[in-house]
Coordinates of C-alpha atoms and ligand atoms in Angstrom, one line a residue:
Chain A
X1 CA 118.9 -28.3 74.6
X2 CA 116.1 -29.5 72.3
X3 CA 113.0 -31.6 72.8
X4 CA 114.8 -34.5 70.9
X5 CA 117.7 -34.4 73.4
X6 CA 115.4 -34.3 76.4
X7 CA 113.4 -37.2 75.0
X8 CA 116.6 -39.1 74.4
X9 CA 117.6 -38.6 78.0
X10 CA 114.2 -39.3 79.4
X11 CA 113.6 -42.7 77.8
X12 CA 116.5 -44.6 79.3
X13 CA 115.9 -42.9 82.7
X14 CA 112.3 -44.2 82.7
X15 CA 113.5 -47.7 81.8
X16 CA 115.9 -47.7 84.7
X17 CA 113.1 -46.5 87.1
X18 CA 110.8 -49.2 85.8
X19 CA 113.4 -51.9 86.1
X20 CA 114.9 -51.0 89.5
X21 CA 113.0 -48.4 91.5
X22 CA 109.5 -49.6 91.2
X23 CA 110.2 -52.8 92.9
X24 CA 112.1 -51.0 95.6
X25 CA 109.1 -48.7 96.2
X26 CA 106.7 -51.6 96.3
X27 CA 108.9 -53.4 98.9
X28 CA 109.9 -50.4 100.9
X29 CA 109.7 -51.3 104.6
X30 CA 108.7 -47.9 105.9
X31 CA 107.6 -44.5 104.5
X32 CA 111.0 -43.1 104.9
X33 CA 112.5 -45.7 102.6
X34 CA 109.7 -45.2 100.1
X35 CA 110.3 -41.4 100.1
X36 CA 114.0 -41.7 99.8
X37 CA 113.5 -43.7 96.5
X38 CA 110.7 -41.4 95.3
X39 CA 113.0 -38.4 95.7
X40 CA 115.8 -40.0 93.8
X41 CA 113.5 -40.7 90.8
X42 CA 113.0 -37.1 90.0
X43 CA 116.7 -36.6 89.9
X44 CA 117.1 -39.3 87.2
X45 CA 114.9 -37.4 84.8
X46 CA 116.5 -34.5 82.9
X47 CA 115.5 -31.0 84.0
X48 CA 113.7 -28.9 81.5
X49 CA 115.8 -25.7 81.0
X50 CA 114.2 -22.6 82.3
X51 CA 114.2 -21.1 78.8
X52 CA 112.1 -23.9 77.5
X53 CA 109.4 -23.7 80.2
X54 CA 106.9 -21.9 78.0
X55 CA 103.6 -20.9 79.7
X56 CA 101.6 -23.4 77.6
X57 CA 103.7 -26.3 79.1
X58 CA 102.8 -25.3 82.6
X59 CA 100.6 -27.8 84.6
X60 CA 99.5 -26.0 87.8
X61 CA 99.1 -27.8 91.1
X62 CA 97.9 -26.0 94.2
X63 CA 101.3 -25.8 95.8
X64 CA 103.8 -26.5 93.1
X65 CA 104.3 -26.1 89.3
X66 CA 105.1 -28.8 86.7
X67 CA 105.8 -28.7 83.0
X68 CA 105.0 -31.3 80.4
X69 CA 106.4 -31.6 76.8
X70 CA 104.9 -34.1 74.4
X71 CA 106.1 -35.7 71.2
X72 CA 103.8 -37.8 68.9
X73 CA 105.7 -40.1 66.5
X74 CA 103.1 -40.3 63.7
X75 CA 104.8 -43.2 61.9
X76 CA 104.4 -45.5 64.9
X77 CA 101.5 -43.6 66.6
X78 CA 103.5 -43.6 69.8
X79 CA 103.5 -40.8 72.4
X80 CA 106.6 -39.7 74.3
X81 CA 106.8 -37.2 77.1
X82 CA 109.3 -35.1 79.1
X83 CA 108.3 -33.5 82.4
X84 CA 109.7 -31.5 85.2
X85 CA 108.4 -30.2 88.6
X86 CA 109.5 -27.7 91.2
X87 CA 108.8 -30.2 93.9
X88 CA 110.9 -33.4 94.2
X89 CA 108.3 -35.7 95.6
X90 CA 105.8 -34.7 93.0
X91 CA 108.4 -35.1 90.3
X92 CA 109.1 -38.6 91.5
X93 CA 105.4 -39.5 91.5
X94 CA 105.1 -38.0 88.0
X95 CA 108.2 -40.0 86.9
X96 CA 106.4 -43.2 87.9
X97 CA 103.3 -42.1 86.0
X98 CA 105.5 -41.4 83.0
X99 CA 107.1 -44.9 83.1
X100 CA 103.6 -46.3 82.7
X101 CA 102.5 -44.2 79.8
X102 CA 105.7 -43.3 77.8
X103 CA 105.6 -44.9 74.4
X104 CA 101.9 -45.8 74.5
X105 CA 99.8 -45.6 71.3
X106 CA 96.9 -43.3 71.2
X107 CA 94.4 -46.1 71.9
X108 CA 96.5 -47.4 74.9
X109 CA 96.8 -43.9 76.3
X110 CA 93.0 -43.3 76.1
X111 CA 92.3 -46.5 78.0
X112 CA 95.1 -46.0 80.6
X113 CA 93.8 -46.1 84.2
X114 CA 96.3 -44.5 86.6
X115 CA 94.3 -45.2 89.6
X116 CA 94.5 -48.9 89.1
X117 CA 98.2 -48.8 88.4
X118 CA 99.0 -46.7 91.4
X119 CA 97.0 -49.1 93.5
X120 CA 99.2 -52.0 92.4
X121 CA 102.2 -50.0 93.5
X122 CA 100.7 -49.1 96.9
X123 CA 100.8 -45.5 95.8
X124 CA 97.0 -44.9 95.7
X125 CA 97.0 -42.5 98.8
X126 CA 99.0 -40.0 96.7
X127 CA 96.2 -39.8 94.2
X128 CA 93.7 -38.8 96.8
X129 CA 95.7 -35.7 97.6
X130 CA 96.5 -35.2 93.9
X131 CA 94.5 -32.0 93.5
X132 CA 97.0 -30.3 95.7
X133 CA 100.1 -31.9 94.2
X134 CA 99.0 -31.5 90.7
X135 CA 99.0 -35.2 89.8
X136 CA 95.4 -35.2 88.6
X137 CA 96.1 -32.1 86.4
X138 CA 99.1 -33.9 84.9
X139 CA 97.1 -37.1 84.1
X140 CA 94.4 -35.1 82.4
X141 CA 97.1 -33.1 80.5
X142 CA 98.7 -36.4 79.3
X143 CA 95.3 -37.8 78.3
X144 CA 94.6 -34.6 76.5
X145 CA 97.6 -35.4 74.2
X146 CA 95.7 -38.3 72.7
X147 CA 93.2 -36.0 71.3
Chain B
X1 CA 94.3 -16.2 139.2
X2 CA 95.3 -19.8 138.5
X3 CA 97.7 -20.4 135.6
X4 CA 96.5 -21.5 132.2
X5 CA 95.9 -25.2 132.2
X6 CA 96.5 -26.3 128.6
X7 CA 95.3 -29.9 129.2
X8 CA 92.0 -28.7 130.6
X9 CA 91.6 -26.3 127.7
X10 CA 92.5 -29.0 125.1
X11 CA 90.1 -31.5 126.6
X12 CA 87.2 -29.5 125.4
X13 CA 88.0 -30.2 121.8
X14 CA 86.6 -33.5 120.7
X15 CA 88.7 -33.4 117.6
X16 CA 91.9 -34.2 119.6
X17 CA 90.2 -37.3 121.1
X18 CA 89.1 -38.4 117.6
X19 CA 92.5 -37.7 116.0
X20 CA 95.0 -38.2 118.9
X21 CA 97.9 -39.0 116.5
X22 CA 97.8 -35.7 114.7
X23 CA 99.7 -32.5 115.6
X24 CA 97.5 -29.7 114.3
X25 CA 99.5 -26.6 113.4
X26 CA 97.3 -25.2 110.7
X27 CA 95.4 -22.9 113.1
X28 CA 95.8 -19.8 110.9
X29 CA 93.7 -21.6 108.2
X30 CA 91.0 -22.6 110.6
X31 CA 90.7 -23.6 114.3
X32 CA 89.0 -26.5 116.0
X33 CA 85.7 -26.0 117.9
X34 CA 85.2 -26.6 121.6
X35 CA 82.2 -28.6 122.7
X36 CA 80.4 -25.5 123.9
X37 CA 80.2 -24.3 120.2
X38 CA 79.2 -27.7 118.8
X39 CA 76.5 -28.0 121.5
X40 CA 75.1 -24.5 120.9
X41 CA 74.8 -25.1 117.1
X42 CA 73.2 -28.5 117.7
X43 CA 70.9 -27.2 120.3
X44 CA 69.7 -24.5 118.0
X45 CA 68.9 -26.9 115.2
X46 CA 67.3 -29.4 117.6
X47 CA 65.3 -27.1 119.7
X48 CA 64.6 -23.7 118.2
X49 CA 65.3 -23.9 114.4
X50 CA 63.2 -21.1 112.8
X51 CA 63.9 -18.2 110.6
X52 CA 64.6 -14.8 112.2
X53 CA 62.7 -11.5 112.0
X54 CA 59.9 -13.2 110.1
X55 CA 57.5 -15.7 111.7
X56 CA 54.6 -14.6 113.7
X57 CA 55.2 -17.6 115.9
X58 CA 57.0 -17.9 119.2
X59 CA 59.7 -20.2 117.7
X60 CA 60.8 -17.5 115.3
X61 CA 60.8 -15.0 118.1
X62 CA 63.0 -17.3 120.1
X63 CA 65.4 -17.7 117.1
X64 CA 65.4 -13.9 116.6
X65 CA 66.2 -13.3 120.3
X66 CA 69.2 -15.8 120.1
X67 CA 70.4 -14.2 116.9
X68 CA 70.2 -10.7 118.3
X69 CA 71.8 -11.9 121.5
X70 CA 74.7 -13.1 119.4
X71 CA 75.0 -9.7 117.9
X72 CA 75.2 -8.2 121.4
X73 CA 77.8 -10.7 122.5
X74 CA 80.0 -9.8 119.5
X75 CA 79.4 -6.1 120.1
X76 CA 80.5 -6.2 123.7
X77 CA 83.4 -8.4 122.9
X78 CA 84.9 -5.9 120.6
X79 CA 83.5 -2.9 122.5
X80 CA 81.4 -1.5 119.6
X81 CA 79.4 1.5 120.5
X82 CA 76.1 0.3 119.0
X83 CA 74.6 -3.1 118.3
X84 CA 73.8 -2.1 114.7
X85 CA 77.5 -1.7 114.0
X86 CA 77.8 -5.4 114.0
X87 CA 76.9 -6.8 110.6
X88 CA 76.8 -10.6 110.2
X89 CA 78.2 -11.9 107.0
X90 CA 79.9 -15.1 105.8
X91 CA 83.4 -14.2 106.8
X92 CA 86.3 -11.8 106.4
X93 CA 86.4 -12.2 102.6
X94 CA 82.7 -11.3 102.3
X95 CA 83.1 -8.3 104.6
X96 CA 86.1 -6.9 102.7
X97 CA 84.2 -7.4 99.4
X98 CA 81.2 -5.5 100.9
X99 CA 83.5 -2.6 102.0
X100 CA 85.4 -2.4 98.7
X101 CA 82.2 -2.5 96.7
X102 CA 80.3 -0.4 99.0
X103 CA 82.7 2.6 99.1
X104 CA 83.0 2.9 95.3
X105 CA 81.1 5.9 94.0
X106 CA 79.8 6.9 97.5
X107 CA 83.4 7.7 98.7
X108 CA 85.9 6.7 96.1
X109 CA 85.9 8.6 92.8
X110 CA 88.0 8.3 89.7
X111 CA 91.6 9.5 90.4
X112 CA 91.3 8.8 94.2
X113 CA 93.9 6.7 95.9
X114 CA 93.8 3.9 98.4
X115 CA 96.6 2.4 100.4
X116 CA 97.3 -1.3 101.0
X117 CA 100.4 -3.2 102.2
X118 CA 102.8 -5.7 100.7
X119 CA 101.8 -8.4 103.1
X120 CA 98.0 -8.5 102.6
X121 CA 95.9 -11.6 102.1
X122 CA 94.4 -11.8 98.6
X123 CA 91.0 -11.1 100.3
X124 CA 92.3 -7.6 101.2
X125 CA 93.8 -7.0 97.7
X126 CA 91.6 -8.5 95.0
X127 CA 88.2 -7.0 96.0
X128 CA 89.9 -3.5 95.9
X129 CA 91.6 -4.3 92.6
X130 CA 88.4 -5.5 91.0
X131 CA 86.4 -2.3 91.9
X132 CA 89.3 0.1 91.7
X133 CA 90.0 -0.9 88.1
X134 CA 86.4 -0.3 87.2
X135 CA 86.2 3.0 89.0
X136 CA 89.6 4.4 88.1
X137 CA 90.9 4.4 91.7
X138 CA 94.7 4.1 92.2
X139 CA 96.2 1.5 94.6
X140 CA 99.4 2.3 96.5
X141 CA 101.3 -0.4 98.5
X142 CA 103.3 0.0 101.7
X143 CA 106.6 -2.0 101.3
X144 CA 108.4 -4.0 104.0
X145 CA 111.7 -3.5 105.8
X146 CA 114.6 -6.0 105.3
X147 CA 113.4 -7.9 108.4
X148 CA 109.9 -8.2 106.8
X149 CA 108.2 -5.7 109.1
X150 CA 106.0 -3.0 107.6
X151 CA 108.1 0.1 106.6
X152 CA 106.5 2.7 108.8
X153 CA 108.5 5.6 107.2
X154 CA 107.3 4.6 103.8
X155 CA 103.8 4.3 105.2
X156 CA 103.9 7.9 106.4
X157 CA 105.2 9.1 103.0
X158 CA 102.5 7.3 101.2
X159 CA 99.9 8.9 103.4
X160 CA 101.0 12.2 102.1
X161 CA 99.4 11.2 98.8
X162 CA 96.1 11.6 100.7
X163 CA 94.5 8.1 100.2
X164 CA 90.8 8.1 100.9
X165 CA 91.0 4.6 102.3
X166 CA 93.8 2.7 104.1
X167 CA 93.3 -1.1 104.5
X168 CA 95.7 -3.4 106.3
X169 CA 95.8 -6.6 108.3
X170 CA 96.1 -6.7 112.1
X171 CA 98.3 -9.7 111.9
X172 CA 100.0 -11.1 108.8
X173 CA 98.6 -14.5 108.0
X174 CA 102.0 -15.7 106.6
X175 CA 104.6 -14.1 108.9
X176 CA 102.5 -13.8 112.1
X177 CA 103.8 -10.3 112.6
X178 CA 101.6 -8.0 114.7
X179 CA 101.2 -4.7 112.9
X180 CA 101.3 -1.4 114.9
X181 CA 97.6 -0.9 114.1
X182 CA 96.9 1.8 116.7
X183 CA 99.6 4.0 115.3
X184 CA 98.6 3.2 111.7
X185 CA 95.0 4.2 112.4
X186 CA 96.1 7.5 114.1
X187 CA 98.4 8.4 111.2
X188 CA 95.8 7.5 108.6
X189 CA 93.1 9.6 110.4
X190 CA 95.4 12.5 110.5
X191 CA 95.2 12.7 106.7
X192 CA 91.4 12.0 106.7
X193 CA 91.5 8.5 105.4
X194 CA 88.9 5.8 106.2
X195 CA 90.6 2.9 108.0
X196 CA 89.9 -0.7 107.4
X197 CA 91.5 -3.5 109.5
X198 CA 91.5 -7.1 108.3
X199 CA 91.3 -8.8 111.7
X200 CA 91.1 -12.4 110.3
X201 CA 94.2 -13.3 112.3
X202 CA 94.1 -10.6 114.8
X203 CA 90.8 -11.5 116.5
X204 CA 92.1 -14.6 118.2
X205 CA 95.2 -13.0 119.4
X206 CA 93.7 -10.1 121.2
X207 CA 90.3 -8.8 122.1
X208 CA 90.2 -5.6 120.0
X209 CA 88.5 -2.6 121.5
X210 CA 86.8 -0.7 118.7
X211 CA 86.2 2.5 120.6
X212 CA 89.8 2.7 121.7
X213 CA 91.3 1.6 118.3
X214 CA 88.9 4.0 116.6
X215 CA 89.2 2.4 113.2
X216 CA 86.3 2.8 110.8
X217 CA 86.0 -0.9 109.9
X218 CA 87.2 -4.1 111.4
X219 CA 86.4 -7.5 109.9
X220 CA 86.9 -11.1 110.9
X221 CA 85.8 -14.7 110.4
X222 CA 84.2 -16.9 113.1
X223 CA 86.1 -20.0 112.2
X224 CA 89.4 -18.5 113.2
X225 CA 88.0 -17.7 116.6
X226 CA 86.9 -21.2 117.6
X227 CA 83.5 -20.6 115.9
X228 CA 81.7 -22.2 113.0
X229 CA 82.6 -21.7 109.3
X230 CA 80.3 -19.5 107.2
X231 CA 79.9 -16.8 109.8
X232 CA 81.9 -13.6 110.1
X233 CA 81.6 -10.0 111.2
X234 CA 81.8 -6.7 109.5
X235 CA 82.2 -4.0 112.2
X236 CA 81.8 -0.4 111.0
X237 CA 81.2 2.9 112.7
X238 CA 77.5 3.9 112.1
X239 CA 78.4 6.9 109.8
X240 CA 80.7 4.7 107.7
X241 CA 78.3 1.8 107.4
X242 CA 75.7 4.3 106.2
X243 CA 78.0 5.1 103.3
X244 CA 78.2 1.6 102.0
X245 CA 76.2 0.6 99.0
X246 CA 74.8 -2.9 99.8
X247 CA 76.6 -5.6 97.8
X248 CA 73.6 -8.0 98.2
X249 CA 70.0 -7.1 97.9
X250 CA 66.8 -8.9 98.9
X251 CA 64.9 -10.1 102.0
X252 CA 65.2 -8.4 105.3
X253 CA 67.4 -5.5 104.0
X254 CA 64.5 -3.9 102.2
X255 CA 62.0 -1.4 103.6
X256 CA 59.6 -1.0 100.7
X257 CA 59.7 -2.2 97.1
X258 CA 58.0 -1.0 94.0
X259 CA 59.3 -1.2 90.4
X260 CA 59.9 2.5 90.5
X261 CA 61.9 2.6 93.7
X262 CA 63.1 0.5 96.6
X263 CA 63.9 2.0 100.0
X264 CA 66.2 0.1 102.4
X265 CA 65.8 -1.0 105.9
X266 CA 67.9 0.5 108.7
X267 CA 71.2 -0.8 110.0
X268 CA 72.2 -3.6 110.6
X269 CA 69.6 -5.2 108.3
X270 CA 70.3 -3.0 105.3
X271 CA 73.6 -4.9 104.9
X272 CA 72.3 -8.4 105.8
X273 CA 70.4 -9.5 102.7
X274 CA 68.7 -12.9 102.7
X275 CA 68.4 -15.4 105.5
X276 CA 71.5 -15.0 107.7
X277 CA 73.6 -17.8 109.0
X278 CA 71.6 -18.1 112.2
X279 CA 73.2 -21.2 113.7
X280 CA 76.6 -19.7 112.7
X281 CA 76.0 -16.5 114.7
X282 CA 74.8 -18.5 117.7
X283 CA 77.9 -20.7 117.4
X284 CA 80.2 -17.7 117.2
X285 CA 78.5 -16.2 120.2
X286 CA 79.0 -19.4 122.1
X287 CA 82.7 -19.4 121.1
X288 CA 83.2 -15.9 122.5
X289 CA 81.3 -16.6 125.7
X290 CA 83.4 -19.8 126.2
X291 CA 86.6 -18.0 125.4
X292 CA 85.9 -15.3 127.9
X293 CA 86.1 -17.8 130.7
X294 CA 89.9 -17.8 130.1
X295 CA 92.4 -15.1 130.8
X296 CA 93.7 -13.9 127.5
X297 CA 96.9 -12.6 129.0
X298 CA 97.7 -16.2 130.1
X299 CA 96.8 -17.6 126.7
X300 CA 99.2 -15.1 125.1
X301 CA 101.9 -16.2 127.5
X302 CA 101.3 -19.8 126.8
X303 CA 101.5 -19.2 123.1
X304 CA 104.7 -17.2 123.4
X305 CA 106.2 -20.0 125.4
X306 CA 105.4 -22.4 122.6
X307 CA 106.8 -20.0 120.1
X308 CA 110.0 -19.6 122.1
X309 CA 110.5 -23.4 122.3
X310 CA 109.9 -23.7 118.6
X311 CA 112.4 -21.0 117.7
X312 CA 115.0 -22.5 120.0
X313 CA 114.4 -25.9 118.5
X314 CA 114.6 -24.5 114.9
X315 CA 118.1 -23.1 115.4
X316 CA 119.4 -26.6 116.2
X317 CA 118.1 -27.9 112.9
X318 CA 120.4 -27.2 110.0
X319 CA 119.4 -25.6 106.7
X320 CA 116.2 -23.9 108.0
X321 CA 115.3 -20.5 106.5
X322 CA 113.0 -18.7 108.8
X323 CA 110.9 -15.9 107.3
X324 CA 109.0 -14.8 110.4
X325 CA 110.5 -12.7 113.1
X326 CA 110.3 -14.0 116.6
X327 CA 109.4 -10.5 118.0
X328 CA 106.0 -9.0 117.6
X329 CA 104.8 -12.4 116.5
X330 CA 101.3 -13.7 117.3
X331 CA 102.3 -17.4 116.9
X332 CA 102.8 -18.0 113.2
X333 CA 106.1 -19.1 111.7
X334 CA 106.8 -19.3 108.0
X335 CA 109.9 -21.2 107.1
X336 CA 111.7 -23.2 104.4
X337 CA 114.3 -25.9 104.2
X338 CA 117.2 -24.3 102.3
X339 CA 116.8 -24.9 98.5
X340 CA 113.9 -27.3 99.0
X341 CA 110.4 -26.7 97.7
X342 CA 107.9 -26.2 100.5
X343 CA 105.5 -28.8 99.0
X344 CA 108.2 -31.5 99.6
X345 CA 108.7 -30.4 103.2
X346 CA 105.0 -30.3 103.9
X347 CA 104.5 -33.7 102.4
X348 CA 107.2 -35.2 104.6
X349 CA 105.5 -33.6 107.6
X350 CA 102.1 -34.9 106.5
X351 CA 103.6 -38.4 106.5
X352 CA 104.4 -37.8 110.1
X353 CA 100.9 -36.5 110.8
X354 CA 102.0 -32.9 111.4
X355 CA 99.3 -30.7 109.8
X356 CA 100.8 -27.5 108.4
X357 CA 100.0 -25.4 105.3
X358 CA 102.4 -24.9 102.5
X359 CA 102.4 -22.7 99.4
X360 CA 101.9 -19.0 99.1
X361 CA 99.0 -18.7 101.6
X362 CA 96.9 -16.5 99.4
X363 CA 99.6 -13.8 99.6
X364 CA 101.4 -14.0 96.3
X365 CA 102.5 -10.3 96.3
X366 CA 104.3 -11.0 99.6
X367 CA 106.1 -14.0 98.2
X368 CA 107.3 -12.3 95.1
X369 CA 108.6 -9.6 97.4
X370 CA 110.3 -12.3 99.6
X371 CA 111.6 -14.0 96.4
X372 CA 110.6 -17.4 97.7
X373 CA 108.4 -20.0 95.9
X374 CA 106.4 -20.3 99.0
X375 CA 106.9 -21.5 102.6
X376 CA 105.5 -23.9 105.1
X377 CA 103.5 -22.3 107.8
X378 CA 103.3 -23.6 111.4
X379 CA 100.6 -21.7 113.3
X380 CA 100.0 -22.3 117.0
X381 CA 96.8 -22.0 119.0
X382 CA 96.1 -22.1 122.7
X383 CA 95.3 -25.8 122.7
X384 CA 98.7 -26.7 121.3
X385 CA 101.2 -28.1 123.8
X386 CA 105.0 -28.3 124.2
X387 CA 104.6 -31.9 123.1
X388 CA 103.2 -30.6 119.7
X389 CA 106.1 -28.3 119.4
X390 CA 108.6 -31.0 120.0
X391 CA 106.9 -33.5 117.7
X392 CA 106.9 -30.9 114.9
X393 CA 110.6 -30.2 115.5
X394 CA 111.4 -33.9 115.4
X395 CA 109.4 -34.3 112.2
X396 CA 111.2 -31.3 110.6
X397 CA 114.5 -32.9 111.5
X398 CA 113.4 -36.1 109.9
X399 CA 112.3 -34.3 106.8
X400 CA 115.6 -32.4 106.5
X401 CA 117.4 -35.7 106.9
X402 CA 115.4 -37.3 104.1
X403 CA 115.7 -34.3 101.8
X404 CA 119.4 -33.8 102.2
X405 CA 120.3 -37.5 102.2
Ligands
LIG501 C1 94.7 -12.1 107.0 C2 93.5 -12.8 106.4 N1 92.6 -12.1 105.7 C3 91.5 -12.7 105.2 C4 91.3 -14.0 105.3 C5 90.1 -14.6 104.6 O1 89.3 -15.3 105.6 P1 88.0 -16.2 105.2 O2 88.6 -17.1 104.2 O3 87.6 -16.8 106.4 O4 87.0 -15.2 104.6 C6 92.2 -14.8 105.9 C7 92.1 -16.3 106.0 O5 92.9 -17.0 105.6 C8 93.4 -14.2 106.5 O6 94.3 -14.9 107.1

């Protein structure tokens, strides 16, 4: 498995999430329904093989660990990511985040406001507990990639 | 003696009236405070607030009296021989840091050994590690048996290495197991070791008797005994406290100062530098006085009833991996849903307003031993009801259903 392969698997999965699951989450009639979708999201993203989880990729939450890989296409100035987490709900939330930022240019990434986007998806409460689940750490790691 | 009335007990906690929809099972992290404690703290600030041992005025004398009465309440609660054996500090962590720092050089020399156990809280590992590394002291660790109890045979063998200090928890904050502390103290004393007990979880389970237990140090935090945060107790026998180098200096702990030499005040003040947490001590004392109105045996019975119900309910839920033993358990259950990360389980419980803790509970060495990424921890207190137990079980069932869908 290489970063190229992981990127190639991640991009269509994110497209699928964006086109189908986000609406489903927004329209979920109760929390159970929302969580059922959230937990499926993580499964759609490829898992980073254990061997590739180098310490420098680790993004630490209080309760679970996540990993982020980054690729910057210099020709088009676009940023692509691959991520994984031990915890399924966190991975689902991170998948949504990734849908929003994958393929952004450096300038777009710098301006990106996750808080606002999550609010639109009725997911803002998850950001308030994000110190624990590592979402904030993941956002700042992603932002860090734009220099 | 009338039986324990959990509703009457629970009514004294305003928290449950404010948050009626929550099931609070995170008592090992911190407990709620009864009105008696909140009132005592408020009353102090409203009516007597002054510094202690300092002012020439009556207000300060009044504050000093209340503060010293608090010391006396604690001393008699744990049956210390002398009042000055009760040192107020900010909590169990501060107390353990004081002991570890304080014994270096005065007791522990390069090449000496100390003995800890596999299931200690980081607060009873890292302070030792920090100072042992600097002073060249060796740390040995008592392993666990396959059912996650302390391996007493290994303990006895490790004692043969003649550790100068043995430090262990009264009750494991992850598993809830009650350690055989009386035997452990006796065995350690037989090889001449100084004994330190981390009573952070033990203090609320049982009223410990210092003279009977005969340990050298026992530490705990007020907030895990219905008291305020930021107050704790370092109990030590007089001759052992005298051997501690103070970790903090300044204020009341000093007798005379010149730039050539400083002499220290007598116990307990020598180990209480700076303005103490006066309101905290008064609050802790109020908590103890309030708690003593209840029969502890009945509280223990009530909690073991909750635990029994919980264990029975758990066996009916599929895919639950229980780490805690149901025997010798003080009311803490660590568990996982098979092959699921504890953070996911805890989040699904959080959605259902069940407050538990998840993760490694400041006991990473224990979890690497257990070979689990962590666990969720349900910890019960006297104010929890059978209804709390059942709601938690239902919520767990719901979580399992969502996770395995
Ligand atoms: C066994 C044990 N030791 C020490 C501590 C530290 O207590 P505190 O954070 O109140 O200082 C705790 C608290 O979680 C504990 O459970």
